């Protein structure tokens, strides 16, 4: 059955218009950073958690806050600090003297949209508390397990790990993020506009709500119906295997530096993200360019280089670019 029969054209156009409206609403507060908003929406519409990394002051937190205001979703911001406890995230059991029994006090993780701000400022035991929620969409408190309300999405920010007072995220948690997006400094013209807005102390703008839960689930269904050919499915697999066995793909210059390639989660994420890119471009089929566009964000945090790579100045970005050049589409 062709995709045209599966996706209702009128409803598709309405959703496309709402997505553009979300960009417009966020731009009322955040100047530039269209790329960041695009990646956050890809995560929202494909059920993938997003990790944003960049130095302080690049509007990571402001962008997520602004996006949350454009959605009819429960939103919680959790500021990660060195003294944060796992129970501060997921909740705990408290004793009710009137009822003479223990009761569950749920934590802020019980929301649709979680902003894990500066997630790398808390030690591993706190970061690990997110693992079950991110993967299974559930939380265990005491002996009971509680399902989280869907959609559930973790949007995390972190400063570069070389900054003082930060902790590297556990590899198991990093792999659960669909994409890790590096945020760079704004362009000159964008920074000029930022300066003009923020220097005006009376400046304020409000973000209108655009998307409901029903819209989000409908868009997810429409993205799921975007077609990807068997050729491109095999291309994704070849990209993934090139990270694990670089010598077999004429990537001998990088082979000595690879400790671990990407996990199977990468192939799933490449497929979903590429479909979302095609959908945003108002197409019902995936092109090779869609896969290449998201390859860096999907794979950069999943490839683990050894110490020799750091000593020789080898970057993950260079390895991914070499893979995209070497691996053919057959």
Coordinates of C-alpha atoms in Angstrom, one line a residue:
X1 CA 0.0 0.0 0.0
X2 CA 1.6 3.3 -1.0
X3 CA 2.2 5.9 1.8
X4 CA -0.2 8.4 0.1
X5 CA -3.0 6.1 1.1
X6 CA -1.8 5.8 4.7
X7 CA -1.2 9.5 5.5
X8 CA -4.2 11.8 5.3
X9 CA -3.0 14.7 3.2
X10 CA -5.2 17.4 4.9
X11 CA -4.1 16.3 8.4
X12 CA -0.5 16.0 7.3
X13 CA -0.6 19.6 6.0
X14 CA -2.1 20.8 9.3
X15 CA 0.6 19.1 11.3
X16 CA 3.3 20.5 9.0
X17 CA 1.9 24.0 9.6
X18 CA 1.9 23.4 13.4
X19 CA 5.6 22.3 13.3
X20 CA 6.5 25.5 11.5
X21 CA 4.5 27.4 14.1
X22 CA 6.5 25.8 16.9
X23 CA 9.7 27.1 15.3
X24 CA 8.1 30.5 15.1
X25 CA 7.0 30.5 18.7
X26 CA 10.5 29.4 20.0
X27 CA 12.2 32.1 17.8
X28 CA 10.2 34.7 19.8
X29 CA 12.6 34.0 22.7
X30 CA 15.6 32.3 21.2
X31 CA 17.6 33.9 18.4
X32 CA 19.0 31.5 15.8
X33 CA 19.6 27.9 17.1
X34 CA 17.2 26.5 14.5
X35 CA 19.4 23.4 14.3
X36 CA 19.0 22.8 18.0
X37 CA 15.2 23.2 17.8
X38 CA 15.1 20.8 14.8
X39 CA 17.0 18.1 16.8
X40 CA 14.8 18.6 19.8
X41 CA 11.7 18.1 17.7
X42 CA 13.1 15.1 16.0
X43 CA 13.5 13.6 19.5
X44 CA 10.0 14.6 20.5
X45 CA 8.4 13.1 17.4
X46 CA 10.4 9.8 17.4
X47 CA 10.5 9.2 21.1
X48 CA 14.3 9.7 21.4
X49 CA 16.0 11.5 24.3
X50 CA 18.4 14.3 23.3
X51 CA 21.6 15.4 25.0
X52 CA 22.8 19.0 24.3
X53 CA 26.5 19.8 24.9
X54 CA 28.0 23.3 24.8
X55 CA 29.7 25.9 26.9
X56 CA 27.5 28.0 29.2
X57 CA 25.5 30.8 27.7
X58 CA 24.4 29.3 24.4
X59 CA 20.7 29.2 25.3
X60 CA 20.5 25.4 25.8
X61 CA 18.2 25.6 28.8
X62 CA 16.3 28.6 27.4
X63 CA 15.5 26.7 24.2
X64 CA 14.2 23.7 26.0
X65 CA 12.1 25.9 28.3
X66 CA 10.7 27.8 25.4
X67 CA 9.9 24.6 23.5
X68 CA 8.1 23.2 26.5
X69 CA 5.8 26.2 26.6
X70 CA 4.8 25.5 23.0
X71 CA 3.6 22.0 24.0
X72 CA 0.5 20.9 26.0
X73 CA 2.7 18.6 28.1
X74 CA 3.7 18.3 31.8
X75 CA 7.1 19.8 32.2
X76 CA 9.7 19.5 35.0
X77 CA 13.1 21.1 35.2
X78 CA 15.6 19.2 37.4
X79 CA 18.8 21.1 38.2
X80 CA 21.6 18.5 38.6
X81 CA 24.0 19.3 41.4
X82 CA 26.7 17.3 43.2
X83 CA 24.5 16.8 46.3
X84 CA 21.4 15.5 44.3
X85 CA 20.1 12.1 45.4
X86 CA 18.4 9.5 43.2
X87 CA 15.3 9.8 45.4
X88 CA 15.2 13.5 44.5
X89 CA 14.5 12.4 40.9
X90 CA 12.3 9.3 41.1
X91 CA 10.7 9.8 44.5
X92 CA 10.7 7.8 47.7
X93 CA 8.6 6.0 50.3
X94 CA 7.4 8.1 53.2
X95 CA 5.6 7.1 56.4
X96 CA 2.1 8.4 56.9
X97 CA 1.5 8.5 60.6
X98 CA -2.3 8.9 60.2
X99 CA -2.6 5.8 58.0
X100 CA 0.2 4.0 59.8
X101 CA 1.6 2.9 56.5
X102 CA 4.2 3.8 53.9
X103 CA 3.1 5.9 50.9
X104 CA 4.9 6.7 47.7
X105 CA 5.9 10.3 47.0
X106 CA 6.6 10.5 43.4
X107 CA 9.5 12.7 42.2
X108 CA 9.7 15.2 39.3
X109 CA 10.6 12.4 36.8
X110 CA 6.8 11.8 36.6
X111 CA 6.2 14.3 33.8
X112 CA 6.1 14.2 30.0
X113 CA 9.1 16.5 29.4
X114 CA 12.1 16.4 31.6
X115 CA 14.8 19.0 31.4
X116 CA 17.9 17.5 33.0
X117 CA 19.9 20.7 33.3
X118 CA 23.7 20.3 33.6
X119 CA 23.2 16.5 33.9
X120 CA 27.0 16.0 34.2
X121 CA 27.2 17.9 37.4
X122 CA 25.9 15.0 39.5
X123 CA 27.8 11.8 40.2
X124 CA 27.1 8.5 38.5
X125 CA 24.6 7.1 41.0
X126 CA 22.2 10.0 40.3
X127 CA 22.7 9.9 36.5
X128 CA 22.1 6.1 36.6
X129 CA 18.7 6.8 38.3
X130 CA 17.5 7.9 34.9
X131 CA 18.4 4.7 33.1
X132 CA 15.2 2.7 33.8
X133 CA 13.0 5.7 33.1
X134 CA 14.7 6.5 29.8
X135 CA 14.7 2.9 28.4
X136 CA 11.6 1.2 29.9
X137 CA 9.5 4.3 30.6
X138 CA 9.0 3.1 34.1
X139 CA 10.3 3.8 37.6
X140 CA 10.8 1.4 40.5
X141 CA 10.2 2.8 44.0
X142 CA 10.6 0.3 46.8
X143 CA 9.1 -2.9 45.6
X144 CA 6.6 -1.3 43.2
X145 CA 7.0 -0.3 39.6
X146 CA 5.2 2.7 38.2
X147 CA 4.7 3.4 34.5
X148 CA 5.4 6.9 33.3
X149 CA 2.9 9.0 31.4
X150 CA 3.5 9.1 27.6
X151 CA 5.0 10.8 25.8
X152 CA 8.1 10.8 28.0
X153 CA 11.2 12.6 26.9
X154 CA 14.5 13.5 28.6
X155 CA 16.2 16.6 27.2
X156 CA 19.5 17.0 28.9
X157 CA 22.2 19.7 28.8
X158 CA 25.8 19.4 29.8
X159 CA 28.9 21.4 29.8
X160 CA 32.0 19.9 28.2
X161 CA 33.5 17.3 30.4
X162 CA 36.9 19.0 30.7
X163 CA 35.3 21.8 32.7
X164 CA 35.9 21.7 36.5
X165 CA 33.2 20.1 38.6
X166 CA 31.7 17.8 36.0
X167 CA 31.5 14.0 35.8
X168 CA 31.6 11.9 32.6
X169 CA 28.2 10.3 32.0
X170 CA 28.1 6.5 32.3
X171 CA 28.3 4.8 28.8
X172 CA 25.1 3.0 29.4
X173 CA 23.3 6.2 29.9
X174 CA 24.9 8.1 27.0
X175 CA 23.8 5.3 24.7
X176 CA 20.2 5.8 25.7
X177 CA 20.3 9.3 24.2
X178 CA 19.1 9.1 20.6
X179 CA 21.3 12.1 19.6
X180 CA 24.1 14.1 21.2
X181 CA 24.0 17.6 19.7
X182 CA 27.0 19.9 20.0
X183 CA 25.9 23.6 20.3
X184 CA 28.3 26.2 18.8
X185 CA 28.5 29.9 19.3
X186 CA 25.9 32.0 17.4
X187 CA 26.6 33.8 14.1
X188 CA 27.6 37.5 14.3
X189 CA 24.2 38.7 13.1
X190 CA 22.4 36.4 15.6
X191 CA 24.6 37.6 18.5
X192 CA 23.9 41.2 17.5
X193 CA 20.1 40.5 17.8
X194 CA 20.6 38.7 21.1
X195 CA 22.5 41.6 22.5
X196 CA 19.9 44.1 21.4
X197 CA 17.1 42.0 22.9
X198 CA 18.8 41.2 26.2
X199 CA 20.2 44.7 26.7
X200 CA 16.6 45.9 26.7
X201 CA 15.6 45.1 30.3
X202 CA 12.0 45.7 29.5
X203 CA 12.0 43.1 26.7
X204 CA 9.7 40.1 27.2
X205 CA 7.8 37.8 24.9
X206 CA 5.4 34.9 25.5
X207 CA 5.3 31.5 23.8
X208 CA 1.9 30.2 22.8
X209 CA 1.0 26.6 23.1
X210 CA 0.8 24.9 19.7
X211 CA 1.0 21.1 19.9
X212 CA -1.2 18.8 22.1
X213 CA -0.5 15.2 23.1
X214 CA -2.8 14.0 20.3
X215 CA -0.9 16.0 17.7
X216 CA 2.4 14.5 18.9
X217 CA 1.2 10.9 18.7
X218 CA -0.4 11.6 15.3
X219 CA 2.9 13.1 14.0
X220 CA 4.8 10.1 15.4
X221 CA 2.4 7.8 13.5
X222 CA 2.9 9.7 10.3
X223 CA 6.6 9.7 10.6
X224 CA 6.5 6.0 11.2
X225 CA 4.8 5.5 7.8
X226 CA 7.5 7.4 5.9
X227 CA 9.0 4.8 3.6
X228 CA 12.7 3.8 3.6
X229 CA 13.9 1.5 0.9
X230 CA 15.7 -1.8 1.6
X231 CA 18.8 -0.3 -0.1
X232 CA 18.9 2.5 2.5
X233 CA 18.2 0.2 5.3
X234 CA 21.3 -1.8 4.3
X235 CA 23.2 1.4 4.0
X236 CA 22.5 2.2 7.6
X237 CA 23.7 -1.2 8.6
X238 CA 26.9 -0.7 6.7
X239 CA 27.5 2.6 8.4
X240 CA 27.0 1.0 11.8
X241 CA 29.4 -1.9 11.0
X242 CA 32.0 0.5 9.7
X243 CA 32.3 1.9 13.2
X244 CA 33.0 -1.6 14.5
X245 CA 35.2 -3.1 11.8
X246 CA 36.9 0.0 10.2
X247 CA 39.6 -2.1 8.5
X248 CA 37.0 -3.9 6.4
X249 CA 35.8 -0.6 5.0
X250 CA 39.2 0.8 4.0
X251 CA 39.4 2.9 7.1
X252 CA 42.8 1.6 8.2
X253 CA 43.9 5.0 9.4
X254 CA 41.3 5.0 12.1
X255 CA 41.3 1.3 13.0
X256 CA 44.0 1.4 15.7
X257 CA 42.1 4.2 17.5
X258 CA 38.6 2.5 17.9
X259 CA 37.9 0.9 21.2
X260 CA 34.2 0.3 20.6
X261 CA 31.8 1.0 17.7
X262 CA 28.2 2.0 18.0
X263 CA 25.5 -0.2 19.5
X264 CA 22.4 -1.5 17.7
X265 CA 20.6 1.5 19.2
X266 CA 22.4 3.6 16.5
X267 CA 20.9 1.8 13.6
X268 CA 17.4 2.2 15.1
X269 CA 18.1 5.9 15.8
X270 CA 19.4 6.5 12.2
X271 CA 16.3 5.0 10.7
X272 CA 13.9 7.0 12.9
X273 CA 15.8 10.3 12.6
X274 CA 16.1 10.0 8.9
X275 CA 12.4 9.5 8.6
X276 CA 11.8 12.5 10.7
X277 CA 14.1 14.6 8.5
X278 CA 12.2 13.5 5.4
X279 CA 8.9 14.3 7.1
X280 CA 10.0 17.8 8.1
X281 CA 11.0 18.2 4.4
X282 CA 7.4 17.2 3.5
X283 CA 8.4 13.9 1.8
X284 CA 7.0 10.5 2.5
X285 CA 10.3 8.7 1.6
X286 CA 13.9 8.8 2.9
X287 CA 16.8 10.0 0.8
X288 CA 20.5 9.1 1.5
X289 CA 21.0 12.8 2.4
X290 CA 18.5 12.4 5.3
X291 CA 20.7 9.6 6.8
X292 CA 23.9 11.6 6.4
X293 CA 22.3 14.7 7.9
X294 CA 21.8 12.9 11.2
X295 CA 24.7 10.5 11.2
X296 CA 27.0 12.8 13.3
X297 CA 24.4 13.5 16.0
X298 CA 23.4 9.8 16.2
X299 CA 26.9 8.3 16.3
X300 CA 29.3 10.8 17.8
X301 CA 28.5 9.8 21.5
X302 CA 28.4 6.1 20.8
X303 CA 31.9 5.7 19.2
X304 CA 34.5 5.2 21.9
X305 CA 38.0 6.0 21.0
X306 CA 41.1 4.8 22.9
X307 CA 43.8 6.8 24.7
X308 CA 46.0 6.7 21.6
X309 CA 43.4 8.6 19.7
X310 CA 43.4 11.4 22.2
X311 CA 47.2 11.5 22.2
X312 CA 47.3 11.7 18.4
X313 CA 44.5 14.2 18.1
X314 CA 42.0 11.9 16.4
X315 CA 38.4 13.1 16.7
X316 CA 35.2 11.2 16.5
X317 CA 33.9 13.8 14.0
X318 CA 36.8 12.9 11.6
X319 CA 36.0 9.2 11.8
X320 CA 32.3 9.7 11.0
X321 CA 33.1 11.9 8.1
X322 CA 35.5 9.3 6.7
X323 CA 32.8 6.6 7.1
X324 CA 30.3 8.7 5.2
X325 CA 32.9 9.1 2.4
X326 CA 34.0 5.5 2.2
X327 CA 30.8 3.5 2.7
X328 CA 28.9 3.2 -0.6
X329 CA 25.2 3.0 -1.2
X330 CA 24.7 -0.3 -3.0

